[in-house]
Amino acid sequence: MPLLSLVSPAAAAPKVIGLYGVPGSGKTFSMNERKHQLGETQFAFFEGSEVIASVTTGGLHAFKKLDEPEKAECRKRAIQKIKSTCSGTSKVGIVTGHLSFWDEERCDPPMKACTQDDLDTFTHILYLNTPLYMITKLRANDTERLRPSVLESRLRR
C-alpha cells in the first residue's frame, strides 16, 4: 500500500491567510472585496478583532484593559478558534490582523500583536503596503470606525 494512501486529506493542516497592515490601511475593505469575488463556499473570512472579542469575556473593550499575558492568551484562543473552524469546514481562512499597532490616544511606540501561534497557523501572510498619504485619507473618510487623524511621520515609524 503506498504511503500517501495512509495520509487522510482531513488530517492536513488548514490553509489560513493572514492579511496584515497598519490600522486604516484597508485590510477589512480588501477582505470584503475577496469575500465578494471568491464567495464563502471554499473560503472563511474572519475579522481578527471580532474573533478576539468573541473569545474574551466582556468583548474587545474588556480585552483592551487586560495585561499583556492575558491578551496573549486571548489571541491564542482566537487563532485556535479560526484554525479549528477552517479544519472543520475544510475552507481556506482569510484573517485580518495586525503585525503591530499603536495606542491611538498616546504616542507610544508600536506594540507587537502577531504571536507565535499566528505564525504557526498562517500558511501565508500578506501585508498591505498602502501608501502613507492614502492611509491618512482612508482613515479620515472611514464611515464605519471612528479613527483619530494620524501624521504620516507616525505611520512611517
Short mmCIF file of C-alpha atoms in Angstrom, two decimals:
data_model
loop_
_atom_site.label_atom_id
_atom_site.label_comp_id
_atom_site.label_asym_id
_atom_site.label_seq_id
_atom_site.Cartn_x
_atom_site.Cartn_y
_atom_site.Cartn_z
CA MET A 1 0.00 0.00 0.00
CA PRO A 2 1.50 3.40 -0.95
CA LEU A 3 2.38 5.71 1.92
CA LEU A 4 0.22 8.51 0.51
CA SER A 5 -2.96 6.50 0.99
CA LEU A 6 -2.26 6.43 4.74
CA VAL A 7 -2.49 10.21 4.99
CA SER A 8 -6.05 11.44 5.16
CA PRO A 9 -6.79 14.81 3.49
CA ALA A 10 -8.84 15.71 6.57
CA ALA A 11 -5.68 15.40 8.69
CA ALA A 12 -3.88 18.09 6.67
CA ALA A 13 -3.43 21.45 8.36
CA PRO A 14 -5.85 24.07 7.07
CA LYS A 15 -4.69 26.90 4.85
CA VAL A 16 -5.06 30.20 6.72
CA ILE A 17 -4.01 33.52 5.20
CA GLY A 18 -3.15 36.45 7.45
CA LEU A 19 -3.98 39.85 5.95
CA TYR A 20 -1.90 42.43 7.79
CA GLY A 21 -1.44 46.17 7.60
CA VAL A 22 -1.44 49.24 9.84
CA PRO A 23 -4.78 50.41 11.24
CA GLY A 24 -6.72 52.09 8.45
CA SER A 25 -4.69 50.61 5.59
CA GLY A 26 -7.68 48.85 4.01
CA LYS A 27 -7.49 45.33 5.46
CA THR A 28 -11.23 44.99 6.07
CA PHE A 29 -12.05 46.57 2.72
CA SER A 30 -9.65 44.18 0.96
CA MET A 31 -11.07 41.17 2.82
CA ASN A 32 -14.64 42.18 1.94
CA GLU A 33 -13.62 42.53 -1.72
CA ARG A 34 -12.16 38.99 -1.62
CA LYS A 35 -15.38 37.74 0.01
CA HIS A 36 -17.40 39.30 -2.79
CA GLN A 37 -15.09 37.90 -5.51
CA LEU A 38 -14.46 34.43 -4.06
CA GLY A 39 -17.65 33.70 -2.14
CA GLU A 40 -17.87 31.65 1.02
CA THR A 41 -18.12 28.14 -0.42
CA GLN A 42 -14.39 27.44 -0.19
CA PHE A 43 -13.31 30.38 1.97
CA ALA A 44 -14.00 31.53 5.52
CA PHE A 45 -13.44 35.20 6.38
CA PHE A 46 -12.51 36.48 9.82
CA GLU A 47 -12.12 39.99 11.20
CA GLY A 48 -9.37 39.28 13.74
CA SER A 49 -10.60 41.76 16.33
CA GLU A 50 -14.12 40.28 16.17
CA VAL A 51 -12.76 36.79 16.86
CA ILE A 52 -10.72 38.14 19.79
CA ALA A 53 -13.89 39.83 21.11
CA SER A 54 -15.79 36.54 20.81
CA VAL A 55 -13.30 34.66 23.00
CA THR A 56 -12.89 37.43 25.58
CA THR A 57 -15.39 37.82 28.41
CA GLY A 58 -16.63 41.39 28.04
CA GLY A 59 -15.57 41.65 24.38
CA LEU A 60 -12.98 43.91 22.79
CA HIS A 61 -13.46 46.71 25.32
CA ALA A 62 -12.51 44.30 28.11
CA PHE A 63 -9.65 42.85 26.04
CA LYS A 64 -8.03 46.28 25.74
CA LYS A 65 -7.89 46.55 29.56
CA LEU A 66 -6.13 43.20 30.06
CA ASP A 67 -2.43 42.93 30.83
CA GLU A 68 -0.14 41.57 28.12
CA PRO A 69 -0.07 37.91 29.28
CA GLU A 70 -3.90 37.86 29.38
CA LYS A 71 -4.08 39.46 25.93
CA ALA A 72 -1.66 36.84 24.62
CA GLU A 73 -3.92 34.08 25.95
CA CYS A 74 -6.98 35.64 24.26
CA ARG A 75 -5.07 35.97 20.99
CA LYS A 76 -4.08 32.31 21.28
CA ARG A 77 -7.71 31.24 21.80
CA ALA A 78 -8.78 33.39 18.84
CA ILE A 79 -6.30 31.88 16.37
CA GLN A 80 -7.12 28.38 17.65
CA LYS A 81 -10.82 29.10 17.01
CA ILE A 82 -10.02 30.21 13.46
CA LYS A 83 -7.82 27.18 12.81
CA SER A 84 -10.46 24.84 14.22
CA THR A 85 -13.19 26.42 12.09
CA CYS A 86 -11.07 26.09 8.94
CA SER A 87 -10.18 22.48 9.79
CA GLY A 88 -13.79 21.57 10.49
CA THR A 89 -15.13 23.15 7.29
CA SER A 90 -12.13 22.43 5.01
CA LYS A 91 -12.22 26.09 3.98
CA VAL A 92 -9.29 28.40 3.38
CA GLY A 93 -9.31 31.06 6.08
CA ILE A 94 -8.62 34.73 5.41
CA VAL A 95 -7.99 36.72 8.59
CA THR A 96 -7.41 40.45 9.09
CA GLY A 97 -4.92 41.26 11.80
CA HIS A 98 -2.07 43.40 13.00
CA LEU A 99 1.62 42.66 12.99
CA SER A 100 1.85 45.59 15.35
CA PHE A 101 -0.23 48.61 16.26
CA TRP A 102 -0.04 51.68 18.41
CA ASP A 103 -2.24 53.16 21.08
CA GLU A 104 -4.48 55.60 19.18
CA GLU A 105 -4.61 58.01 22.12
CA ARG A 106 -0.95 58.06 23.13
CA CYS A 107 2.27 58.35 21.18
CA ASP A 108 3.77 55.11 22.41
CA PRO A 109 5.95 53.05 20.08
CA PRO A 110 4.10 50.30 18.15
CA MET A 111 3.22 47.19 20.15
CA LYS A 112 3.70 43.70 18.69
CA ALA A 113 0.39 41.92 18.13
CA CYS A 114 1.46 38.97 15.99
CA THR A 115 2.05 35.88 18.11
CA GLN A 116 3.95 32.65 17.57
CA ASP A 117 0.57 30.90 17.43
CA ASP A 118 -0.37 33.16 14.49
CA LEU A 119 2.88 32.34 12.71
CA ASP A 120 2.36 28.62 13.37
CA THR A 121 -1.18 28.81 11.92
CA PHE A 122 -0.81 31.10 8.93
CA THR A 123 0.30 29.39 5.76
CA HIS A 124 0.60 32.78 4.04
CA ILE A 125 0.86 36.36 5.26
CA LEU A 126 0.01 39.28 3.01
CA TYR A 127 0.99 42.74 4.24
CA LEU A 128 -0.83 45.66 2.65
CA ASN A 129 1.74 48.18 1.51
CA THR A 130 -0.72 51.07 1.26
CA PRO A 131 0.93 54.45 0.52
CA LEU A 132 1.03 56.69 3.59
CA TYR A 133 -0.97 59.52 2.02
CA MET A 134 -3.70 57.01 1.15
CA ILE A 135 -3.86 55.62 4.71
CA THR A 136 -4.31 59.16 6.03
CA LYS A 137 -7.15 59.68 3.55
CA LEU A 138 -8.77 56.28 4.25
CA ARG A 139 -8.70 56.92 8.00
CA ALA A 140 -10.26 60.37 7.58
CA ASN A 141 -13.05 59.02 5.36
CA ASP A 142 -13.80 55.83 7.33
CA THR A 143 -17.56 55.79 7.96
CA GLU A 144 -17.59 52.53 9.96
CA ARG A 145 -14.95 53.29 12.60
CA LEU A 146 -14.07 56.47 14.41
CA ARG A 147 -10.39 56.91 13.69
CA PRO A 148 -8.33 59.79 15.02
CA SER A 149 -6.11 61.51 12.47
CA VAL A 150 -2.54 60.30 12.36
CA LEU A 151 0.52 62.03 10.95
CA GLU A 152 2.38 60.42 8.06
CA SER A 153 5.57 60.59 10.16
CA ARG A 154 3.89 58.36 12.77
CA LEU A 155 2.81 55.89 10.09
CA ARG A 156 6.30 55.86 8.63
CA ARG A 157 7.72 54.75 12.01
#
